[in-house]
Amino acid sequence: MGLNRKELADKSSLHLQTDVLVIGGGPAGAWAALSAAQNGARVILADKGYLGTSGATAPSNTGTWLVPPGDNRTNIVERRWQRTGNLADQRWMLRTVDQAYENLLKLAEWGYPFPDDEDGRLYIANLRGPDYMAFMRRRVLKAGVTVLDHHPAVEFYFDGEAVTGAAGVDRQRDRDWRVDAGAVVLATGGCAFHERILGAAALTGDGHLMAAEAGASLSGMEFTGKYTLAPYGSSLNKGLPFRWASFYREDGTPILDADGRPLQNGIGEREKDIARAMIEAPVYAVLDQAEPALQDWLRRGQPNCFVPYDRAPVDPFAEMFRVTFRAEGTVRGTGGIRIATSDCGTDVPALYVAGDASSREPLVGGTSGGGGPNSSWAIASGWWSGQGAAAYARRRGDTAFCTSSRPLGQAGLRPAALAKGALTPRDVIDSVRAEVIPLEKNYFREGGRLQASFDKIDSLWADVKNHLSGEGTALTRLKAREAAAIAASGRWSIVAALARTESRGMHRRSDFKTSDPALAHSITLRGVDDIVASSAEQGQREVAS
Amino acid sequence: MIEVVSESRCVECNICVKVCPANVFDATGGVPVIARQDDCQTCFLCEIYCPTDALYVAERADGPLAITESDVEERGLFGSYSRALGWKRGKPGGSELDPTHRIRVAQV
Ligand SMILES: Cc1cc2nc3c(=O)[nH]c(=O)nc-3n(C[C@H](O)[C@H](O)[C@H](O)COP(=O)(O)OP(=O)(O)OC[C@H]3O[C@@H](n4cnc5c(N)ncnc54)[C@H](O)[C@@H]3O)c2cc1C
Ligand code: SF4
Ligand code: SF4
């Protein structure tokens, strides 16, 4: 169901009411909308971009974590748990694979064109991004959901007890929108710190900032040390082909590891060595470990990986090409908004969270959320949050529409002091990136460097909070708010990295090289300006103000 | 980054304006324009949604390369990503032939 022509043509702002508002149209938001609608709710889905192309899945080719039911399931989950840095929760892992499996079967039933495997059975463990999300869009529209494309949300409305809806901008018509809702599902994806990776344009952490302003806590924000190889200057942060890569210097000499062996396989244990080599000098790769049959499967199975090579042009199986590590923020990291209830409710009444916007620590702990678990998580958490939100809205009745609510947005929207035009969103983002992107600061971490980064980002934050404003068009307001959200997310990441005085998963500290058993629990952050860090063991501790 | 909107191929349907997740294009009443090139996330999705293969996204994400329409035409690159996927005239296709399962087996 779309809006009628008159509603869309009208220049004045749009104000709607619904049972469930879903913010974000990646897989998590799409599944949330479907499940809320199936549970009888009227649903509106607002996406910053376009439901079908927006977010991290749409341009990619995502493998799911598929574990069919049966006795072996517990063993597989147990084995995976051992890789999570002891932070995951096997109950969440089991229920995630269970729900994801069920929903993947639903996709097959609905006619999604899965390929066959060698034995002629449907292979449902992989979803090709553009096809999957185009399919989900059709399904969501068919379920009667009102879809608002190019309608980014910028803030929540709150009545003192619960969230009552959200507001944002219609960036193509330059006007405001507001939706009153019985419950809200936040599915805005991760924060990619403006790195030019696939799908990241919209992933600026807006949802993290909105939720924190409403009082939600975050966890796992220190796990932002995930980087993936890509052809230099490209957006193709897909590690898979580099499984068959060898690495060289510009003059063609092989790069050796500490034991004198040539560096190969960029997605395994050797990633660290490649990162170290890249800090010293440019690194080149050839995919020369791939047999001809594999070359063909790679080309046909991961066609987007070959777009940069074919357009350059270069033959990646025979010729050297320069590579880079792209930072992935919380996208293939694991942190986000903390989940408080089994139906993906947060600490804030009426607010649910799904997909990369939420902390995926219960599923993957401190190791990468990509490579299977994340897409299964988007499906399962989307489904549960839609159910939870529909049930909440039903219990709440119409009270969300009659209370007096106020908008919560601060940084980037309503500066605390005089707006200064000289502070541009671009400058803010560049300053954050200088602290959270370089390998030598964020891949290899160290207390002194983290503290220096914190000092910089903390004074930047004071400027953002006091002076950043995007007065003007819908677009300029959105850009200012996005910059504020990136700054807030970067600041949380550094605060959490300082608090975790050990190495665990993708959080690597040279001043604390090993894991500390006493720190085998998650670190929770609360607050936007004054950040309070706490963990089960240490209790609460104010670490930044 | 998005670099070329081919005036000769474009049928002015505005699909690219609607589907670009980064809101890079502006509608004009005629052929859309690249209004915010620096916002492009180099996802190549506008290419596959365009019904007439009128768009070209260069491989460099960090900034434009200034490739021209005639270069793209000469090298046969218009629509090349759609063909690799099996999408046709802006519509999905080809996922049923995806051999990624073989790569995943070989990966371990
Ligand atoms: C290159 C790449 C490859 C990957 N491969 C795999 C894989 O093989 N296996 C795997 O498990 N995972 C993989 N992942 C991770 C996977 O893509 C994500 O986990 C998944 O997309 C998360 O879904 P999501 O819906 O939570 O977020 P996204 O898909 O990122 O969608 C977020 C949505 O929120 C919208 N949004 C953002 N801000 C706002 C706002 N303010 N208002 C309204 N809407 C907003 C965005 O427009 C977007 O549509 C990969 C990621 C990348 C980048
Ligand atoms: S989608 Fe293609 S044909 Fe349609 S307006 Fe855009 S460039 Fe022109
Ligand atoms: S490549 Fe992606 S972001 Fe760039 S113009 Fe095309 S659809 Fe938009």
XYZ file of C-alpha atoms in Angstrom, chain A residues 244 287-301 306 315-318, chain B residues 99 102-103 106:
25
model
C 42.951 -17.589 -2.608
C 44.361 -14.476 -6.662
C 46.837 -17.087 -7.866
C 45.784 -19.855 -5.484
C 42.434 -20.319 -7.245
C 42.130 -23.325 -9.599
C 40.367 -22.720 -12.955
C 37.103 -24.333 -11.774
C 37.104 -22.123 -8.708
C 37.880 -19.067 -10.834
C 34.708 -19.756 -12.765
C 32.600 -20.204 -9.606
C 34.017 -17.022 -8.122
C 33.217 -15.065 -11.271
C 29.674 -16.368 -11.534
C 28.951 -16.568 -7.795
C 34.943 -8.721 -10.431
C 43.158 -10.118 -14.612
C 43.160 -10.721 -10.837
C 44.125 -14.405 -11.222
C 47.339 -13.535 -13.074
C 27.204 -21.300 -7.796
C 30.623 -24.478 -4.444
C 32.871 -21.634 -3.296
C 36.067 -24.978 -1.330
